[in-house]
Amino acid sequence: MDKEQLMQQARSIKQHAYVPYSKFPVGAAFLMTDDRVITGVNVENVSFGATNCAERTAMFTAMAEGYQKGDFKAVAVAGDTEDFLPPCAICRQVMAELCPPDMPIYLTNAKGEISTHTLREILPLAFTDLDM
Ligand code: THU
């Protein structure tokens, strides 16, 4: 599974997003250490704070399926944006809990280009269990 294939899964799951308020569908696809892919979409709520982003939906689904901290190998995120769509700060914090700091994060834009980052790069000085 290469980054293009992972991104394709993020793009295609996006159609399941529940976004009556923002009309801003997002899809996320995590590659797991056993090479399975776990996807997620954003699910909004009329009480806006109850909204769950695509990335967290996917991570929580993976945990519910029995995966553990450290079983996440890469993630691709896709929206309908012109520019690369980065994960929100809450999702970065959840990634910091469950995913390795060097995990690749693939973002895409309207041209279909993919930019690659690491979790460490997008969440420097993360607060983790090691800080407690
Ligand atoms: N959203 C995501 O699902 N992931 C991101 O990376 C950025 C934002 C969602 C939350 C909300 O449903 C909508 O996009 C607009 O903020």
JSON list of C-alpha atoms and ligand atoms in Angstrom, two decimals:
[
{"chain": "A", "resi": 1, "resn": "MET", "atom": "CA", "xyz": [0.00, 0.00, 0.00]},
{"chain": "A", "resi": 2, "resn": "ASP", "atom": "CA", "xyz": [1.67, 3.22, -1.13]},
{"chain": "A", "resi": 3, "resn": "LYS", "atom": "CA", "xyz": [0.70, 6.79, -0.24]},
{"chain": "A", "resi": 4, "resn": "GLU", "atom": "CA", "xyz": [-1.37, 7.22, -3.41]},
{"chain": "A", "resi": 5, "resn": "GLN", "atom": "CA", "xyz": [-3.46, 4.15, -2.59]},
{"chain": "A", "resi": 6, "resn": "LEU", "atom": "CA", "xyz": [-3.90, 5.25, 1.01]},
{"chain": "A", "resi": 7, "resn": "MET", "atom": "CA", "xyz": [-4.95, 8.71, -0.16]},
{"chain": "A", "resi": 8, "resn": "GLN", "atom": "CA", "xyz": [-7.44, 7.14, -2.58]},
{"chain": "A", "resi": 9, "resn": "GLN", "atom": "CA", "xyz": [-9.12, 5.42, 0.38]},
{"chain": "A", "resi": 10, "resn": "ALA", "atom": "CA", "xyz": [-9.30, 8.73, 2.27]},
{"chain": "A", "resi": 11, "resn": "ARG", "atom": "CA", "xyz": [-10.82, 10.41, -0.79]},
{"chain": "A", "resi": 12, "resn": "SER", "atom": "CA", "xyz": [-13.39, 7.73, -1.40]},
{"chain": "A", "resi": 13, "resn": "ILE", "atom": "CA", "xyz": [-14.60, 7.39, 2.24]},
{"chain": "A", "resi": 14, "resn": "LYS", "atom": "CA", "xyz": [-15.18, 11.16, 2.31]},
{"chain": "A", "resi": 15, "resn": "GLN", "atom": "CA", "xyz": [-18.57, 10.60, 0.65]},
{"chain": "A", "resi": 16, "resn": "HIS", "atom": "CA", "xyz": [-19.81, 9.12, 3.96]},
{"chain": "A", "resi": 17, "resn": "ALA", "atom": "CA", "xyz": [-19.11, 12.27, 5.95]},
{"chain": "A", "resi": 18, "resn": "TYR", "atom": "CA", "xyz": [-22.09, 13.64, 7.89]},
{"chain": "A", "resi": 19, "resn": "VAL", "atom": "CA", "xyz": [-21.67, 17.39, 7.38]},
{"chain": "A", "resi": 20, "resn": "PRO", "atom": "CA", "xyz": [-25.07, 19.16, 7.33]},
{"chain": "A", "resi": 21, "resn": "TYR", "atom": "CA", "xyz": [-23.63, 22.28, 9.00]},
{"chain": "A", "resi": 22, "resn": "SER", "atom": "CA", "xyz": [-20.22, 22.90, 7.44]},
{"chain": "A", "resi": 23, "resn": "LYS", "atom": "CA", "xyz": [-20.79, 21.07, 4.12]},
{"chain": "A", "resi": 24, "resn": "PHE", "atom": "CA", "xyz": [-17.09, 20.30, 4.49]},
{"chain": "A", "resi": 25, "resn": "PRO", "atom": "CA", "xyz": [-16.55, 16.56, 4.09]},
{"chain": "A", "resi": 26, "resn": "VAL", "atom": "CA", "xyz": [-13.25, 15.05, 5.23]},
{"chain": "A", "resi": 27, "resn": "GLY", "atom": "CA", "xyz": [-11.97, 11.50, 4.89]},
{"chain": "A", "resi": 28, "resn": "ALA", "atom": "CA", "xyz": [-9.06, 9.92, 6.75]},
{"chain": "A", "resi": 29, "resn": "ALA", "atom": "CA", "xyz": [-7.35, 6.59, 6.14]},
{"chain": "A", "resi": 30, "resn": "PHE", "atom": "CA", "xyz": [-4.86, 5.08, 8.58]},
{"chain": "A", "resi": 31, "resn": "LEU", "atom": "CA", "xyz": [-2.50, 2.36, 7.48]},
{"chain": "A", "resi": 32, "resn": "MET", "atom": "CA", "xyz": [-2.03, -0.07, 10.37]},
{"chain": "A", "resi": 33, "resn": "THR", "atom": "CA", "xyz": [1.06, -2.14, 11.16]},
{"chain": "A", "resi": 34, "resn": "ASP", "atom": "CA", "xyz": [-0.71, -5.28, 9.85]},
{"chain": "A", "resi": 35, "resn": "ASP", "atom": "CA", "xyz": [-1.23, -3.38, 6.56]},
{"chain": "A", "resi": 36, "resn": "ARG", "atom": "CA", "xyz": [-4.99, -3.06, 7.01]},
{"chain": "A", "resi": 37, "resn": "VAL", "atom": "CA", "xyz": [-6.55, 0.33, 6.38]},
{"chain": "A", "resi": 38, "resn": "ILE", "atom": "CA", "xyz": [-8.99, 1.88, 8.85]},
{"chain": "A", "resi": 39, "resn": "THR", "atom": "CA", "xyz": [-10.99, 4.83, 7.58]},
{"chain": "A", "resi": 40, "resn": "GLY", "atom": "CA", "xyz": [-13.04, 7.59, 9.15]},
{"chain": "A", "resi": 41, "resn": "VAL", "atom": "CA", "xyz": [-15.16, 10.61, 8.28]},
{"chain": "A", "resi": 42, "resn": "ASN", "atom": "CA", "xyz": [-16.23, 13.73, 10.12]},
{"chain": "A", "resi": 43, "resn": "VAL", "atom": "CA", "xyz": [-19.56, 13.41, 11.90]},
{"chain": "A", "resi": 44, "resn": "GLU", "atom": "CA", "xyz": [-21.10, 16.73, 12.88]},
{"chain": "A", "resi": 45, "resn": "ASN", "atom": "CA", "xyz": [-23.68, 17.65, 15.49]},
{"chain": "A", "resi": 46, "resn": "VAL", "atom": "CA", "xyz": [-26.12, 20.50, 15.94]},
{"chain": "A", "resi": 47, "resn": "SER", "atom": "CA", "xyz": [-24.24, 21.12, 19.19]},
{"chain": "A", "resi": 48, "resn": "PHE", "atom": "CA", "xyz": [-21.13, 21.96, 17.19]},
{"chain": "A", "resi": 49, "resn": "GLY", "atom": "CA", "xyz": [-18.63, 20.98, 19.89]},
{"chain": "A", "resi": 50, "resn": "ALA", "atom": "CA", "xyz": [-19.84, 17.39, 19.69]},
{"chain": "A", "resi": 51, "resn": "THR", "atom": "CA", "xyz": [-18.49, 17.12, 16.14]},
{"chain": "A", "resi": 52, "resn": "ASN", "atom": "CA", "xyz": [-15.90, 14.42, 15.54]},
{"chain": "A", "resi": 53, "resn": "CYS", "atom": "CA", "xyz": [-13.24, 14.90, 12.89]},
{"chain": "A", "resi": 54, "resn": "ALA", "atom": "CA", "xyz": [-12.43, 12.24, 10.30]},
{"chain": "A", "resi": 55, "resn": "GLU", "atom": "CA", "xyz": [-9.02, 11.52, 11.80]},
{"chain": "A", "resi": 56, "resn": "ARG", "atom": "CA", "xyz": [-10.39, 10.88, 15.29]},
{"chain": "A", "resi": 57, "resn": "THR", "atom": "CA", "xyz": [-13.26, 8.79, 13.93]},
{"chain": "A", "resi": 58, "resn": "ALA", "atom": "CA", "xyz": [-10.69, 6.57, 12.21]},
{"chain": "A", "resi": 59, "resn": "MET", "atom": "CA", "xyz": [-8.39, 6.29, 15.24]},
{"chain": "A", "resi": 60, "resn": "PHE", "atom": "CA", "xyz": [-11.29, 5.50, 17.59]},
{"chain": "A", "resi": 61, "resn": "THR", "atom": "CA", "xyz": [-12.62, 2.92, 15.13]},
{"chain": "A", "resi": 62, "resn": "ALA", "atom": "CA", "xyz": [-9.20, 1.27, 15.06]},
{"chain": "A", "resi": 63, "resn": "MET", "atom": "CA", "xyz": [-9.07, 1.14, 18.86]},
{"chain": "A", "resi": 64, "resn": "ALA", "atom": "CA", "xyz": [-12.60, -0.30, 18.96]},
{"chain": "A", "resi": 65, "resn": "GLU", "atom": "CA", "xyz": [-11.47, -3.01, 16.54]},
{"chain": "A", "resi": 66, "resn": "GLY", "atom": "CA", "xyz": [-8.73, -4.02, 18.95]},
{"chain": "A", "resi": 67, "resn": "TYR", "atom": "CA", "xyz": [-5.69, -2.14, 17.66]},
{"chain": "A", "resi": 68, "resn": "GLN", "atom": "CA", "xyz": [-3.35, -0.67, 20.24]},
{"chain": "A", "resi": 69, "resn": "LYS", "atom": "CA", "xyz": [-1.25, 2.41, 20.70]},
{"chain": "A", "resi": 70, "resn": "GLY", "atom": "CA", "xyz": [1.65, 2.07, 18.28]},
{"chain": "A", "resi": 71, "resn": "ASP", "atom": "CA", "xyz": [-0.27, 0.06, 15.67]},
{"chain": "A", "resi": 72, "resn": "PHE", "atom": "CA", "xyz": [-0.70, 3.13, 13.44]},
{"chain": "A", "resi": 73, "resn": "LYS", "atom": "CA", "xyz": [1.80, 3.35, 10.56]},
{"chain": "A", "resi": 74, "resn": "ALA", "atom": "CA", "xyz": [0.65, 6.29, 8.37]},
{"chain": "A", "resi": 75, "resn": "VAL", "atom": "CA", "xyz": [-2.39, 8.48, 7.70]},
{"chain": "A", "resi": 76, "resn": "ALA", "atom": "CA", "xyz": [-3.83, 10.16, 4.63]},
{"chain": "A", "resi": 77, "resn": "VAL", "atom": "CA", "xyz": [-6.32, 13.05, 4.97]},
{"chain": "A", "resi": 78, "resn": "ALA", "atom": "CA", "xyz": [-8.53, 14.30, 2.14]},
{"chain": "A", "resi": 79, "resn": "GLY", "atom": "CA", "xyz": [-10.96, 17.20, 1.91]},
{"chain": "A", "resi": 80, "resn": "ASP", "atom": "CA", "xyz": [-12.42, 19.18, -0.97]},
{"chain": "A", "resi": 81, "resn": "THR", "atom": "CA", "xyz": [-9.97, 22.02, -0.42]},
{"chain": "A", "resi": 82, "resn": "GLU", "atom": "CA", "xyz": [-7.84, 23.85, -2.94]},
{"chain": "A", "resi": 83, "resn": "ASP", "atom": "CA", "xyz": [-4.81, 23.62, -0.67]},
{"chain": "A", "resi": 84, "resn": "PHE", "atom": "CA", "xyz": [-3.48, 20.84, 1.57]},
{"chain": "A", "resi": 85, "resn": "LEU", "atom": "CA", "xyz": [-5.89, 20.18, 4.46]},
{"chain": "A", "resi": 86, "resn": "PRO", "atom": "CA", "xyz": [-4.05, 19.76, 7.78]},
{"chain": "A", "resi": 87, "resn": "PRO", "atom": "CA", "xyz": [-5.45, 17.88, 10.81]},
{"chain": "A", "resi": 88, "resn": "CYS", "atom": "CA", "xyz": [-6.87, 20.05, 13.61]},
{"chain": "A", "resi": 89, "resn": "ALA", "atom": "CA", "xyz": [-5.05, 20.46, 16.91]},
{"chain": "A", "resi": 90, "resn": "ILE", "atom": "CA", "xyz": [-7.32, 18.07, 18.81]},
{"chain": "A", "resi": 91, "resn": "CYS", "atom": "CA", "xyz": [-6.68, 15.33, 16.24]},
{"chain": "A", "resi": 92, "resn": "ARG", "atom": "CA", "xyz": [-2.93, 16.00, 16.46]},
{"chain": "A", "resi": 93, "resn": "GLN", "atom": "CA", "xyz": [-3.13, 15.52, 20.23]},
{"chain": "A", "resi": 94, "resn": "VAL", "atom": "CA", "xyz": [-4.99, 12.21, 19.82]},
{"chain": "A", "resi": 95, "resn": "MET", "atom": "CA", "xyz": [-2.38, 11.15, 17.25]},
{"chain": "A", "resi": 96, "resn": "ALA", "atom": "CA", "xyz": [0.34, 12.04, 19.79]},
{"chain": "A", "resi": 97, "resn": "GLU", "atom": "CA", "xyz": [-1.31, 9.63, 22.22]},
{"chain": "A", "resi": 98, "resn": "LEU", "atom": "CA", "xyz": [-1.66, 6.69, 19.83]},
{"chain": "A", "resi": 99, "resn": "CYS", "atom": "CA", "xyz": [0.77, 7.11, 16.93]},
{"chain": "A", "resi": 100, "resn": "PRO", "atom": "CA", "xyz": [4.57, 7.19, 16.69]},
{"chain": "A", "resi": 101, "resn": "PRO", "atom": "CA", "xyz": [6.18, 10.67, 16.37]},
{"chain": "A", "resi": 102, "resn": "ASP", "atom": "CA", "xyz": [7.78, 9.75, 13.05]},
{"chain": "A", "resi": 103, "resn": "MET", "atom": "CA", "xyz": [4.49, 8.56, 11.51]},
{"chain": "A", "resi": 104, "resn": "PRO", "atom": "CA", "xyz": [4.02, 9.99, 8.01]},
{"chain": "A", "resi": 105, "resn": "ILE", "atom": "CA", "xyz": [1.01, 12.25, 7.50]},
{"chain": "A", "resi": 106, "resn": "TYR", "atom": "CA", "xyz": [-0.07, 12.60, 3.88]},
{"chain": "A", "resi": 107, "resn": "LEU", "atom": "CA", "xyz": [-2.11, 15.64, 2.85]},
{"chain": "A", "resi": 108, "resn": "THR", "atom": "CA", "xyz": [-3.57, 16.37, -0.54]},
{"chain": "A", "resi": 109, "resn": "ASN", "atom": "CA", "xyz": [-4.83, 19.35, -2.53]},
{"chain": "A", "resi": 110, "resn": "ALA", "atom": "CA", "xyz": [-7.21, 19.94, -5.43]},
{"chain": "A", "resi": 111, "resn": "LYS", "atom": "CA", "xyz": [-4.49, 19.10, -7.94]},
{"chain": "A", "resi": 112, "resn": "GLY", "atom": "CA", "xyz": [-4.14, 15.68, -6.33]},
{"chain": "A", "resi": 113, "resn": "GLU", "atom": "CA", "xyz": [-0.63, 16.41, -5.13]},
{"chain": "A", "resi": 114, "resn": "ILE", "atom": "CA", "xyz": [0.45, 14.78, -1.87]},
{"chain": "A", "resi": 115, "resn": "SER", "atom": "CA", "xyz": [2.60, 16.52, 0.74]},
{"chain": "A", "resi": 116, "resn": "THR", "atom": "CA", "xyz": [4.27, 14.43, 3.40]},
{"chain": "A", "resi": 117, "resn": "HIS", "atom": "CA", "xyz": [4.86, 15.49, 7.00]},
{"chain": "A", "resi": 118, "resn": "THR", "atom": "CA", "xyz": [5.52, 13.72, 10.26]},
{"chain": "A", "resi": 119, "resn": "LEU", "atom": "CA", "xyz": [3.51, 13.90, 13.46]},
{"chain": "A", "resi": 120, "resn": "ARG", "atom": "CA", "xyz": [6.56, 15.35, 15.23]},
{"chain": "A", "resi": 121, "resn": "GLU", "atom": "CA", "xyz": [6.73, 18.09, 12.61]},
{"chain": "A", "resi": 122, "resn": "ILE", "atom": "CA", "xyz": [3.07, 19.10, 12.86]},
{"chain": "A", "resi": 123, "resn": "LEU", "atom": "CA", "xyz": [2.93, 18.82, 16.68]},
{"chain": "A", "resi": 124, "resn": "PRO", "atom": "CA", "xyz": [6.28, 19.87, 18.09]},
{"chain": "A", "resi": 125, "resn": "LEU", "atom": "CA", "xyz": [6.74, 19.82, 21.86]},
{"chain": "A", "resi": 126, "resn": "ALA", "atom": "CA", "xyz": [3.73, 17.52, 22.23]},
{"chain": "A", "resi": 127, "resn": "PHE", "atom": "CA", "xyz": [2.36, 16.82, 25.71]},
{"chain": "A", "resi": 128, "resn": "THR", "atom": "CA", "xyz": [2.52, 13.04, 26.15]},
{"chain": "A", "resi": 129, "resn": "ASP", "atom": "CA", "xyz": [2.44, 10.50, 28.97]},
{"chain": "A", "resi": 130, "resn": "LEU", "atom": "CA", "xyz": [6.21, 10.94, 29.22]},
{"chain": "A", "resi": 131, "resn": "ASP", "atom": "CA", "xyz": [5.61, 14.45, 30.58]},
{"chain": "A", "resi": 132, "resn": "MET", "atom": "CA", "xyz": [3.53, 13.32, 33.54]},
{"chain": "B", "resi": 1, "resn": "THU", "atom": "N1", "xyz": [-12.45, 18.46, 10.05]},
{"chain": "B", "resi": 1, "resn": "THU", "atom": "C1", "xyz": [-11.98, 17.19, 9.95]},
{"chain": "B", "resi": 1, "resn": "THU", "atom": "O1", "xyz": [-12.74, 16.22, 9.97]},
{"chain": "B", "resi": 1, "resn": "THU", "atom": "N2", "xyz": [-10.65, 17.00, 9.85]},
{"chain": "B", "resi": 1, "resn": "THU", "atom": "C2", "xyz": [-9.73, 18.01, 9.68]},
{"chain": "B", "resi": 1, "resn": "THU", "atom": "O2", "xyz": [-8.56, 17.72, 9.48]},
{"chain": "B", "resi": 1, "resn": "THU", "atom": "C3", "xyz": [-10.18, 19.41, 9.74]},
{"chain": "B", "resi": 1, "resn": "THU", "atom": "C4", "xyz": [-11.60, 19.63, 10.11]},
{"chain": "B", "resi": 1, "resn": "THU", "atom": "C5", "xyz": [-13.91, 18.67, 10.07]},
{"chain": "B", "resi": 1, "resn": "THU", "atom": "C6", "xyz": [-14.54, 19.11, 11.33]},
{"chain": "B", "resi": 1, "resn": "THU", "atom": "C7", "xyz": [-15.83, 19.75, 10.82]},
{"chain": "B", "resi": 1, "resn": "THU", "atom": "O3", "xyz": [-16.80, 18.74, 10.60]},
{"chain": "B", "resi": 1, "resn": "THU", "atom": "C8", "xyz": [-15.44, 20.32, 9.48]},
{"chain": "B", "resi": 1, "resn": "THU", "atom": "O4", "xyz": [-14.26, 19.65, 9.10]},
{"chain": "B", "resi": 1, "resn": "THU", "atom": "C9", "xyz": [-15.23, 21.82, 9.46]},
{"chain": "B", "resi": 1, "resn": "THU", "atom": "O5", "xyz": [-14.38, 22.19, 10.49]}
]
